[in-house]
XYZ file of C-alpha atoms in Angstrom:
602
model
C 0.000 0.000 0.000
C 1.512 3.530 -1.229
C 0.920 6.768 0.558
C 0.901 10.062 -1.157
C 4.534 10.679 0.213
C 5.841 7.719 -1.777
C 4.850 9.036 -5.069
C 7.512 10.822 -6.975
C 6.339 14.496 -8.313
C 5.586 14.984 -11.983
C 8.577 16.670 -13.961
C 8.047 20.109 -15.143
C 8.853 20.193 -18.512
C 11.446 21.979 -19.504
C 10.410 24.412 -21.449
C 7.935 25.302 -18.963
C 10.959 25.776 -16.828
C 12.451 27.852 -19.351
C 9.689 29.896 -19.874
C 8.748 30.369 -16.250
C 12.772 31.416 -16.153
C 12.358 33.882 -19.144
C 9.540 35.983 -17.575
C 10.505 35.793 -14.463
C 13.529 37.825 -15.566
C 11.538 39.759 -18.013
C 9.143 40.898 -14.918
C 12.494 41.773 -12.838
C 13.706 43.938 -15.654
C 10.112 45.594 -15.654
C 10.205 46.331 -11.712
C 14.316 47.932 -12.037
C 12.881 50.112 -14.658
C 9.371 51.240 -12.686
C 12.034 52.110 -9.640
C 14.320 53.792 -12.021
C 11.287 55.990 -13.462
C 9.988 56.099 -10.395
C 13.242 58.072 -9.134
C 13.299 60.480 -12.168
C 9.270 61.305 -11.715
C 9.990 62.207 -8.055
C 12.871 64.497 -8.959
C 10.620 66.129 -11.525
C 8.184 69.093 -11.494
C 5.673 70.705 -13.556
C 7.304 72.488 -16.955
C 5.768 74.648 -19.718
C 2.545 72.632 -21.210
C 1.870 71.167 -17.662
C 0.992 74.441 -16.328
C -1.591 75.113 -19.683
C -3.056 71.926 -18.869
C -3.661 72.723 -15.113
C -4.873 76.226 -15.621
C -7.647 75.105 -18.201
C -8.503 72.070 -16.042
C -9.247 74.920 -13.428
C -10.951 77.291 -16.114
C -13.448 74.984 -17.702
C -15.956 71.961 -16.917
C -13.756 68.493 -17.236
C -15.913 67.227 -19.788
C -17.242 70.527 -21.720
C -16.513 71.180 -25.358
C -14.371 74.038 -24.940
C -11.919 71.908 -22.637
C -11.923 68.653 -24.845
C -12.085 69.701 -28.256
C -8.993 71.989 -27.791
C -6.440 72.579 -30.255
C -3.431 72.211 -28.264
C -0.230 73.799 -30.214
C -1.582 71.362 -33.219
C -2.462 68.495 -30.627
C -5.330 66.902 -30.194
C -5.762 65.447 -27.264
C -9.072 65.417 -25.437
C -8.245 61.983 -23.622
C -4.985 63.667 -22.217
C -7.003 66.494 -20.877
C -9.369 64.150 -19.207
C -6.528 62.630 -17.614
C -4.531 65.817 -16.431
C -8.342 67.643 -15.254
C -8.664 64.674 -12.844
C -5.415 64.869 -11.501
C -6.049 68.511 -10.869
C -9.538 68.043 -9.616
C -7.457 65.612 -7.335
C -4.742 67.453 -6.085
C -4.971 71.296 -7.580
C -0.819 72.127 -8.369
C 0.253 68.974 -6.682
C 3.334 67.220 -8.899
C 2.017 63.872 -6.795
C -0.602 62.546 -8.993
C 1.042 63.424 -11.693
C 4.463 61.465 -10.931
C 1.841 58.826 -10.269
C 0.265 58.755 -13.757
C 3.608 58.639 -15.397
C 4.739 55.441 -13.270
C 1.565 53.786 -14.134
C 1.993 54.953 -17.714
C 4.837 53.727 -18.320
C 4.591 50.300 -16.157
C 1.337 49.736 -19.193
C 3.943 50.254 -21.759
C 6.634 48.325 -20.851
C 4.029 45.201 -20.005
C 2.723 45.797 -23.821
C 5.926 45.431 -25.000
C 6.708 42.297 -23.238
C 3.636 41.056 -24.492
C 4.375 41.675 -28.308
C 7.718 40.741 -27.793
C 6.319 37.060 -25.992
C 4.701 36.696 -29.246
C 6.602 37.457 -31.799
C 10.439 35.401 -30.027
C 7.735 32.902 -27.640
C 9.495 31.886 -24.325
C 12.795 32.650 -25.288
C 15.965 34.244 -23.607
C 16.466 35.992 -26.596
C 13.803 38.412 -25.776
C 15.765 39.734 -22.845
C 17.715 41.682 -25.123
C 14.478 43.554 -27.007
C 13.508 44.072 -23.871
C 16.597 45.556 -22.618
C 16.688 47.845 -25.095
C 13.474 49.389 -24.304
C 13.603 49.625 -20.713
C 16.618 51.289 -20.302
C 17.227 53.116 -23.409
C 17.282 56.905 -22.705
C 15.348 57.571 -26.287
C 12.135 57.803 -24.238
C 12.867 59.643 -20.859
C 12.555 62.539 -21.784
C 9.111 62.543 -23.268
C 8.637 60.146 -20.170
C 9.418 62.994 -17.474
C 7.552 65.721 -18.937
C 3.698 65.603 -18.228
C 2.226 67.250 -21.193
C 4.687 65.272 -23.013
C 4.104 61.589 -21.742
C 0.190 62.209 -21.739
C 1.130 61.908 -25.182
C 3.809 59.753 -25.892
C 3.356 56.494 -23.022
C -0.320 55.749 -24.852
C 1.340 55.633 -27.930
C 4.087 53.024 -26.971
C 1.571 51.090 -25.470
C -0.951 51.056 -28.014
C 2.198 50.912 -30.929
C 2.829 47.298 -28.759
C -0.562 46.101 -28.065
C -2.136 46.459 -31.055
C 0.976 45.227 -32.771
C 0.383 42.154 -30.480
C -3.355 41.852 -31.255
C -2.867 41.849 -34.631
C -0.657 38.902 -34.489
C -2.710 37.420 -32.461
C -6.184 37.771 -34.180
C -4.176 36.743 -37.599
C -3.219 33.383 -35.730
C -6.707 32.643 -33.886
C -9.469 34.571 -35.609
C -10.928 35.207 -32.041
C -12.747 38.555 -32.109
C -11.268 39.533 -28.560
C -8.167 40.432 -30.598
C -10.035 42.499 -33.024
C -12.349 44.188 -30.462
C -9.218 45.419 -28.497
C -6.965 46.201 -30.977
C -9.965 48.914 -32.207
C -10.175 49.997 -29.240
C -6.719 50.810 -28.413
C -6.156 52.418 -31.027
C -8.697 54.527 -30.900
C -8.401 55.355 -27.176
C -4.423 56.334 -28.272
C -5.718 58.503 -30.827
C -7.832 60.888 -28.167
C -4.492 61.111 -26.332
C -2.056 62.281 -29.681
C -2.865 62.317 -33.263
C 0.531 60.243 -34.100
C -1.734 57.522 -33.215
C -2.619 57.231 -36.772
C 0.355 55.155 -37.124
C -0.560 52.285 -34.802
C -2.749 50.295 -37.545
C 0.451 50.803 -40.062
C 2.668 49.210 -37.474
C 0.883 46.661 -36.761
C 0.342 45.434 -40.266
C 4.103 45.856 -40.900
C 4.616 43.624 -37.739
C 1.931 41.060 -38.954
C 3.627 41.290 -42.702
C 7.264 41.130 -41.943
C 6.474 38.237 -39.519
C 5.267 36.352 -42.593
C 8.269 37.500 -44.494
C 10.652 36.531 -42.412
C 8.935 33.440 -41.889
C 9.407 32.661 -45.511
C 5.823 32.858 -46.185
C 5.187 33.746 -49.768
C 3.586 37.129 -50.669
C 3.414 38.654 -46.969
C 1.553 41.752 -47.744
C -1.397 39.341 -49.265
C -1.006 37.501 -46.254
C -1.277 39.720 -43.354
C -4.053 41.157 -45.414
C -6.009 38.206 -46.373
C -5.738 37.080 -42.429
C -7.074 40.299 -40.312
C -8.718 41.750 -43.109
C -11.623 42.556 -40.546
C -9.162 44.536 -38.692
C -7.649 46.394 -41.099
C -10.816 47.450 -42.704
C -12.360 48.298 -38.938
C -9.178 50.650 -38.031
C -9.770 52.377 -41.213
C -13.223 53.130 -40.170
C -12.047 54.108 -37.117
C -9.041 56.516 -38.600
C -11.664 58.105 -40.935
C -13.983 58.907 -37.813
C -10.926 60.452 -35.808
C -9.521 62.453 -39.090
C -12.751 64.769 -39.038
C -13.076 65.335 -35.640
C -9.230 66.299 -35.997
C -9.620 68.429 -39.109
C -12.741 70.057 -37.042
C -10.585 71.227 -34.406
C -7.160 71.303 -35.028
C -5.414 73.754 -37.546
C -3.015 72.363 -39.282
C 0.575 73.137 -38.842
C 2.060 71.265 -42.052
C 4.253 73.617 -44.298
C 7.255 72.932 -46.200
C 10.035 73.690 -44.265
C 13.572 75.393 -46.095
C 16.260 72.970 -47.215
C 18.880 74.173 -44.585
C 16.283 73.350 -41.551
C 15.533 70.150 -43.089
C 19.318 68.990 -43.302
C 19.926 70.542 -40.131
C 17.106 69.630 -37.850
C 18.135 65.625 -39.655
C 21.597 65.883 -38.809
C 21.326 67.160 -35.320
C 18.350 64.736 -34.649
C 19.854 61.469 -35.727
C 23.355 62.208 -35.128
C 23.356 63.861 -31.971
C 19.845 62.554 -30.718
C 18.369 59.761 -31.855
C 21.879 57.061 -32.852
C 23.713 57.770 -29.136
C 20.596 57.144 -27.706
C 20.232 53.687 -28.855
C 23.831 52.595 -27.548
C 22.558 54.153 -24.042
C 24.046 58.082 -24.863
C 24.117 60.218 -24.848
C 25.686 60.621 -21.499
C 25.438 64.045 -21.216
C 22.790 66.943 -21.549
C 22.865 71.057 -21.898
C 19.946 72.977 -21.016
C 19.073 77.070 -20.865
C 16.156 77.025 -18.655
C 13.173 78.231 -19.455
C 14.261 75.482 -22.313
C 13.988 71.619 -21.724
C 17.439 69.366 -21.244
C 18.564 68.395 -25.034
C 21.228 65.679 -26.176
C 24.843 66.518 -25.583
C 27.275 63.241 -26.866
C 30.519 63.830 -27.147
C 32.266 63.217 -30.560
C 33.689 59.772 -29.797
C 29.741 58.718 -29.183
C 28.515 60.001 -31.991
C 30.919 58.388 -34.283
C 30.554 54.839 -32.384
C 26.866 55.150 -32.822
C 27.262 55.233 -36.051
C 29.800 52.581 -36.503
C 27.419 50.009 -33.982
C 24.198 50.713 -36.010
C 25.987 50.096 -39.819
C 27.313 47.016 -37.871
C 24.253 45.647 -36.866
C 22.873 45.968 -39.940
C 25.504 44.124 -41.814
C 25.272 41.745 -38.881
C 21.701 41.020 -39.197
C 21.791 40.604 -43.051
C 24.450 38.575 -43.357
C 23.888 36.008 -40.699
C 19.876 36.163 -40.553
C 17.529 35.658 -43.501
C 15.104 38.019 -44.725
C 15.979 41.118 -42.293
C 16.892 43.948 -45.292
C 12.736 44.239 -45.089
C 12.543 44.952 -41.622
C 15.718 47.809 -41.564
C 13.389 49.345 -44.491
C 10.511 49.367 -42.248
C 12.182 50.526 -38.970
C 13.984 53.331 -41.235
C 10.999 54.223 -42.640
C 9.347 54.669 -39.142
C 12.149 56.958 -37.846
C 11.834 59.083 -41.391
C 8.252 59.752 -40.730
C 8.430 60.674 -37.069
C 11.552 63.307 -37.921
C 9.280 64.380 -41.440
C 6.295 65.085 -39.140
C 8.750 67.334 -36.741
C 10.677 68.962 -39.098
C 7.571 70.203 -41.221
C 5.287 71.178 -37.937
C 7.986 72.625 -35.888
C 10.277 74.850 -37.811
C 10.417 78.317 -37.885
C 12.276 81.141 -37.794
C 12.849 81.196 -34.296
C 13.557 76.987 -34.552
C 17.030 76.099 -33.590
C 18.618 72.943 -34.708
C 18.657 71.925 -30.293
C 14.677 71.007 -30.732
C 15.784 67.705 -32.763
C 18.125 66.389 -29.971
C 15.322 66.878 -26.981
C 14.891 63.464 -27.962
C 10.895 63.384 -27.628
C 9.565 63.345 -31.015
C 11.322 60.234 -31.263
C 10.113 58.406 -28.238
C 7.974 55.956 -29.596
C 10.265 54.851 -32.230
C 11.664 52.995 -29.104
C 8.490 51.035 -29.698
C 9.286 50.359 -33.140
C 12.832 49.616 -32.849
C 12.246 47.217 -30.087
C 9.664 45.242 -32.884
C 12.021 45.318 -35.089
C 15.378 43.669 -33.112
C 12.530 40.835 -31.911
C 11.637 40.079 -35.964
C 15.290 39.766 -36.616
C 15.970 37.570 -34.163
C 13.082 35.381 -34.859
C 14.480 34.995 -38.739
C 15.913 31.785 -39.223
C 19.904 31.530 -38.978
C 21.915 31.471 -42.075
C 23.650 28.329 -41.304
C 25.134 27.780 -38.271
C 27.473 29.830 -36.163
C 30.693 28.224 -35.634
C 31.699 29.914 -32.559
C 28.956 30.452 -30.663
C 30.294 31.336 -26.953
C 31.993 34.233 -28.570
C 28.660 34.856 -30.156
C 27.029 35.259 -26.334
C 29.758 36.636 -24.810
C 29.567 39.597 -27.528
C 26.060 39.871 -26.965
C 26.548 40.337 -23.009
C 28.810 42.651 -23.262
C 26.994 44.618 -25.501
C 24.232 44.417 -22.963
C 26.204 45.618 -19.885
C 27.788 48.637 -21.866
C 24.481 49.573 -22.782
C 22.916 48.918 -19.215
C 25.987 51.324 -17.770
C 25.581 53.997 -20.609
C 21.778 54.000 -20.121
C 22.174 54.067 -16.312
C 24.324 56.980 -16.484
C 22.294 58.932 -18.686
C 19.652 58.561 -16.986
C 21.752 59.834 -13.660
C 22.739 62.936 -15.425
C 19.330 63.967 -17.409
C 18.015 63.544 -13.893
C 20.061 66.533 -12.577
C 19.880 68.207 -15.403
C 15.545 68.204 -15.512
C 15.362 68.593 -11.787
C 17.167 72.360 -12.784
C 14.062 73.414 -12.649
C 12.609 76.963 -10.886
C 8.848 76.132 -11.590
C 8.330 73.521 -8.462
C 9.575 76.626 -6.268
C 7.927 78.865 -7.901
C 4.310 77.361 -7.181
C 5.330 76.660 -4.008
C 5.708 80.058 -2.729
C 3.106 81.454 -4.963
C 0.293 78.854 -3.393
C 1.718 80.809 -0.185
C 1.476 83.719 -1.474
C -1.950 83.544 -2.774
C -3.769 82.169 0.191
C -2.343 84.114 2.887
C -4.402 87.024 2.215
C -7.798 85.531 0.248
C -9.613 88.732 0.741
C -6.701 90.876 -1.603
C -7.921 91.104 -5.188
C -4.688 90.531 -7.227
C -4.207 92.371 -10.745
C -3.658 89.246 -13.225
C -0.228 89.621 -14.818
C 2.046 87.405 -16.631
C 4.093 84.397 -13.968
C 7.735 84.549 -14.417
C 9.346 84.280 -17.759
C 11.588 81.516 -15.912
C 8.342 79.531 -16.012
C 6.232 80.552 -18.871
C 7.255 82.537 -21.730
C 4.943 85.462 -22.835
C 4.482 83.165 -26.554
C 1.934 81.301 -24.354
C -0.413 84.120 -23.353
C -2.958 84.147 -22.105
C -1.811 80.668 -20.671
C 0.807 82.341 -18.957
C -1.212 84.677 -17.070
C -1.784 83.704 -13.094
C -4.972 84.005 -13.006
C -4.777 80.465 -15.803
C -1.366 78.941 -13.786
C -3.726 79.366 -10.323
C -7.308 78.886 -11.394
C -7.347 75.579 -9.937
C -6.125 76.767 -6.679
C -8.622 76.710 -3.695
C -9.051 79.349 -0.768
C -6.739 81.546 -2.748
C -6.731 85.709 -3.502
C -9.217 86.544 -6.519
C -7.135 87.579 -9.586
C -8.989 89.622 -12.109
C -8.587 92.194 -14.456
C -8.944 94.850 -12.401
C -7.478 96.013 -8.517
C -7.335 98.874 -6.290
C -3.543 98.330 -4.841
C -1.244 96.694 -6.977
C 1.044 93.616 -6.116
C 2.230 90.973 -7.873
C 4.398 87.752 -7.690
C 8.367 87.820 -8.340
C 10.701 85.505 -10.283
C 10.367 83.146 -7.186
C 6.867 83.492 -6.848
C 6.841 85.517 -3.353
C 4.296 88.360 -2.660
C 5.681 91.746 -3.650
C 4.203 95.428 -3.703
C 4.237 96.477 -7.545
C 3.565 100.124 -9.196
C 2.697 101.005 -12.394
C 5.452 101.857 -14.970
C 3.748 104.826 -17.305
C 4.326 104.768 -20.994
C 1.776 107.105 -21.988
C -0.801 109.725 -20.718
C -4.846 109.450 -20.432
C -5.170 113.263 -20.993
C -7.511 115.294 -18.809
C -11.093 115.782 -19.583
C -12.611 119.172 -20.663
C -15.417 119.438 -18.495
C -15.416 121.833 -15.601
C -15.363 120.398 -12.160
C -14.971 116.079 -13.691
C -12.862 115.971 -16.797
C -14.427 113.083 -18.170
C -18.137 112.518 -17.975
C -18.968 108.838 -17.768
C -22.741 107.794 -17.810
C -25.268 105.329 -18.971
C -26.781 107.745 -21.822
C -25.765 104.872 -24.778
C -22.359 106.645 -26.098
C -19.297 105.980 -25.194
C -16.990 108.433 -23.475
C -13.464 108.848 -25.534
C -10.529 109.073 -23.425
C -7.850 110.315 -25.587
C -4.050 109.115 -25.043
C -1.046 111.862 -25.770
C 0.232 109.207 -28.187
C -0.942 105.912 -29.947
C -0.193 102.814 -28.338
C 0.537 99.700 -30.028
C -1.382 96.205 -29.335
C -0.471 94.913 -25.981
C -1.824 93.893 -22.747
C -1.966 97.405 -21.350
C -2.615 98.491 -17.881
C -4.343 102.026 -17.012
C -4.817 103.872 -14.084
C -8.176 105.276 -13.665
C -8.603 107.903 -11.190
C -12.557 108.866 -10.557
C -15.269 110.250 -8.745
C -18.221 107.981 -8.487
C -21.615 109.448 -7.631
C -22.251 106.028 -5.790
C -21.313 102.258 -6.162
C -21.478 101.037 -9.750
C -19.305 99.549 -12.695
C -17.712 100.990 -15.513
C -16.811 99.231 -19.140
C -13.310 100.316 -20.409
C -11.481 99.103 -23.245
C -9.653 100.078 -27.028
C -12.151 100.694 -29.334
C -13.086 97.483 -31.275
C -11.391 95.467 -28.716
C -13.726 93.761 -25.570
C -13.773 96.048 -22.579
C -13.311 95.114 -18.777
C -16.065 95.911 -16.318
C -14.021 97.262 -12.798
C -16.281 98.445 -10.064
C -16.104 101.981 -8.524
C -17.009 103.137 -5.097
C -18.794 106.438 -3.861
C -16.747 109.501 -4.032
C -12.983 109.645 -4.487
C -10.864 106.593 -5.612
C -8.069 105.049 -7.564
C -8.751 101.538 -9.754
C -5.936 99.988 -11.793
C -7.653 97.889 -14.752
C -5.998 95.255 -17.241
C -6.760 96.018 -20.668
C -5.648 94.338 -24.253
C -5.597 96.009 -27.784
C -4.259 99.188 -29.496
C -5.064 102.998 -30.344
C -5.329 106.444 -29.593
C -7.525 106.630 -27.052
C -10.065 104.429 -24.407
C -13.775 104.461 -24.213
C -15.393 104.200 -21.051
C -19.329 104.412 -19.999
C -20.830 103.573 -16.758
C -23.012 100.177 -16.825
C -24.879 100.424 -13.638
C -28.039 103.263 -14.082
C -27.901 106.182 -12.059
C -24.200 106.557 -11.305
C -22.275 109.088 -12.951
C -18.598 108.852 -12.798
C -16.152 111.679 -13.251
C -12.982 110.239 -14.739
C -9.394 112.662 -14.330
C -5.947 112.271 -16.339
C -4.091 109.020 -16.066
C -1.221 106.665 -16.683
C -1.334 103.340 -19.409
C 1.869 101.317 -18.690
C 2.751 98.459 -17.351
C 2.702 96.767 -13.939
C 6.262 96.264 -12.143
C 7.537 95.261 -9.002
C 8.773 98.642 -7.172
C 12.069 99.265 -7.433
């Protein structure tokens, strides 16, 4: 008689083993990079398009038209702003939540990419090195660090790798699961960026060159003929997203000269996008208000180079059918530096822009495809050395590893050179120490956000999410305003032309409610701007007044009984201001003034 104890257990097989082995190192390489981001998201702060985001999540209704269907600097986005208006409904200012999102972000990528990569190399040690490369390479941090910018970029890794996957696996199975999500993702990535549009291409390109390399004959007719359903939906849902797109979004597409075109190329492949893939570029520069761009020294640049003609020869000559998938990776990279170059240029472009690295993020994605489809083609015979074949390929792992590590250390110190994080800091102080002060609005510091992104840039956009705080409008009776560090400080106005007096005995100008407008003539024109005036009156009681350019919209500011003083914020151009009173009965006698602008005294 036999008891449980003598039975002998049933062997795991051993490519269960293997495969339990493979993922258990793929998940550990998952978890280093989550702590690694993890580090660089705490270090971070809000920058530039973070602060537009939070001050029309605090401006408008989360899910009203006017804050969805937004045409952000040619981006649309409306899932992104969903995201960033809870985050601010969460925690108004708070960098917390959105550290947070970019964690989880980023954690959804990385697990899409295993998944594509399980797929396409099954349970096999060679898809540590894929894997590697995506983690760790420094081509995505920086779009990964800034907010505005990963809101963007992360759902477009992840839904470049999912859908990638679910096309491969609805081509294998048929099962509609496969086609239902893949739809969905990639619509769901096209409310968050409008590169999205690419997804469906990639993933046919990853269903066809995994028939070519296969030696499957005709691969296009192939990976057409098996997920035609999907093909056909994600055009349906491509032509759905391209109207709502051309319905809100102008477009920025113009034909750039030839010097920016070689230039921004140069600069963003030599000196961004080629170090980054051998873990550069181990160093940054930065001019704040600007964000940290590529630095590699010459002897990187040159290597990077030198590696990627390498590994193409490599891969050609000792794997079959790969020249396709360098054509298709290439082609991928073109596009993504063709959409920059003929959306971003300008005159005031420099050549910098191309090595920030971001507007090549998700060809990480692509890449990433692309090494796991050349090492699932079949060997061209049979390698006759090959521990010198794996020893080259761990060392080339661990000098990428180091590079990456150390780029990562020193775009780290270089992004957390930041002023904005102190800045709100002691401006959330400075605001809701004294609620009952109305605040003038005026522009935050050009350390934060340049004057280009008026009226974004005023504080009463930066703060509108920000409770129990001052009330900023566009008018005041004492004048203060918040410094280059964002502390409380008494301001005056800086006069750069004259409201002449009135001609009326005994008032100057007569203001009333009798239908016409009262002209208040200036001693010289002044030129479009977001002017500032001094008003000086005598109200015959408590009322408003409407002031403003002529053809511009005026500003209501209130007026008390008798004698007073009220500073009031106005935009446009011309020779003179028209005021009338707005509240019926109450006559307002308006003296000689100042326009100018608002500075801190002294």
């Amino acid at each position: 008689m036999s008891t449980g104890l003598d039975r002998h257990p049933t062997p795991v097989p051993r490519s269960a083993r293997s495969g339990r082995c493979v993922l258990t190192v793929a998940a550990a390489l998952i978890l280093v990079q989550a702590v690694l981001r993890a580090v660089v998201a705490a270090s971070g702060e809000f920058y530039w398009d973070d602060l537009i985001l939070i001050g029309r999540a605090g401006s408008y209704p989360l899910l009203s038209d006017t804050f969805l269907w937004y045409d952000h600097d040619g981006h649309f986005m409306p899932a992104a702003f969903v995201l960033a208006g809870i985050a601010t409904k969460v925690a108004p200012l708070e960098w917390w939540p959105a550290a947070a999102s970019l964690v989880v972000g980023q954690l959804l990528a990385s697990l899409a990419v295993l998944r594509v990569l399980w797929l396409l190399l099954s349970p096999r040690r060679a898809l540590w090195g894929p894997l590697l490369f995506y983690l760790l390479t420094p081509l995505t941090l920086p779009a990964f660090a800034w907010w505005a910018a990963a809101l963007n970029a992360l759902p477009l890794q992840a839904a470049l790798a999912w859908v990638a996957g679910d096309a491969l696996q609805y081509s294998r199975t048929r099962r509609r699961r496969h086609l239902v999500g893949a739809v969905v993702v990639t619509g769901a990535a096209l409310l968050f960026f409008e590169k999205s549009v690419l997804v469906p291409f990639v993933a046919f390109a990853t269903v066809a060159l995994a028939c070519h390399v296969d030696a499957v004959g005709r691969p296009i007719r192939q990976a057409w003929a098996q997920a035609r359903p999907l093909w056909l939906a994600s055009a349906a849902v491509l032509l759905v997203w391209a109207v709502c797109y051309a319905t809100v979004v102008e477009s920025r597409f113009g034909i750039p000269p030839w010097s920016m075109v070689a230039g921004l190329t140069h600069h963003g492949l030599s000196y961004g996008l080629l170090p980054s893939l051998v873990g550069g570029p181990w160093q940054w520069d930065r001019w704040n208000p600007s964000p940290p761009w590529a630095d590699p020294p010459l002897v990187l640049v040159v290597a990077s180079w030198l590696v990627v003609i390498l590994a193409v020869v490599w891969s050609v000559r000792r794997r079959t059918r790969t020249g396709a998938v360098w054509i298709a990776a290439t082609a991928y990279v073109l596009a993504s530096l063709a959409a920059m170059v003929s959306t971003r240029f300008g005159p005031g472009t420099t050549y910098e822009l191309a090595q920030t690295l971001r507007y090549f993020a998700d060809s990480a994605v692509v890449l990433t495809i692309a090494a796991a489809l050349i090492l699932r083609a079949p060997r061209r015979g049979t390698s006759s050395h090959p521990r010198f074949v794996r020893a080259t390929a761990w060392i080339c792992a661990a000098v990428f590893t180091v590079g990456s590590l150390w780029t990562t250390v020193t775009f780290t110190r270089s992004w957390s050179d930041n002023p904005t994080g102190g800045y709100l800091a002691a401006s959330k102080v400075a605001l809701t120490e004294r609620p009952d002060d109305t605040v003038l609005d005026h522009p935050v510091s050009v350390w934060v956000l340049l004057p280009v992104t008026y009226p974004h840039n005023m504080v009463g956009s930066v703060f509108s999410a920000l409770p129990d705080r001052s009330e900023i409008r566009d008018y005041a009776t004492e004048l203060w305003v918040l410094d280059d560090r964002g502390h409380r400080t008494p301001a005056e106005l800086f006069p750069l032309r004259s409201v002449l007096p009135g001609s009326e005995p005994d008032c100057g100008h007569r203001v009333d409610v009798t239908g016409t407008a009262t002209t208040l003539p200036l001693d010289s024109p002044a030129g479009d701007w977001e002017w500032t005036v001094q008003v000086n009156y005598r109200a015959s009681a408590d009322g408003t007044i409407d002031l403003g350019f002529p053809g511009h919209d005026a500003v209501t500011a209130p007026v008390t009984r008798g004698l007073g003083t009220v500073y009031v914020r106005v935009s446009g151009n011309g020779s003179a201001l028209q005021a009338r009173s707005s509240t019926p009965g109450t006559t307002v006698c308006l003296g000689g003034g100042s326009l100018g602008v608002v500075v801190p005294q002294g």
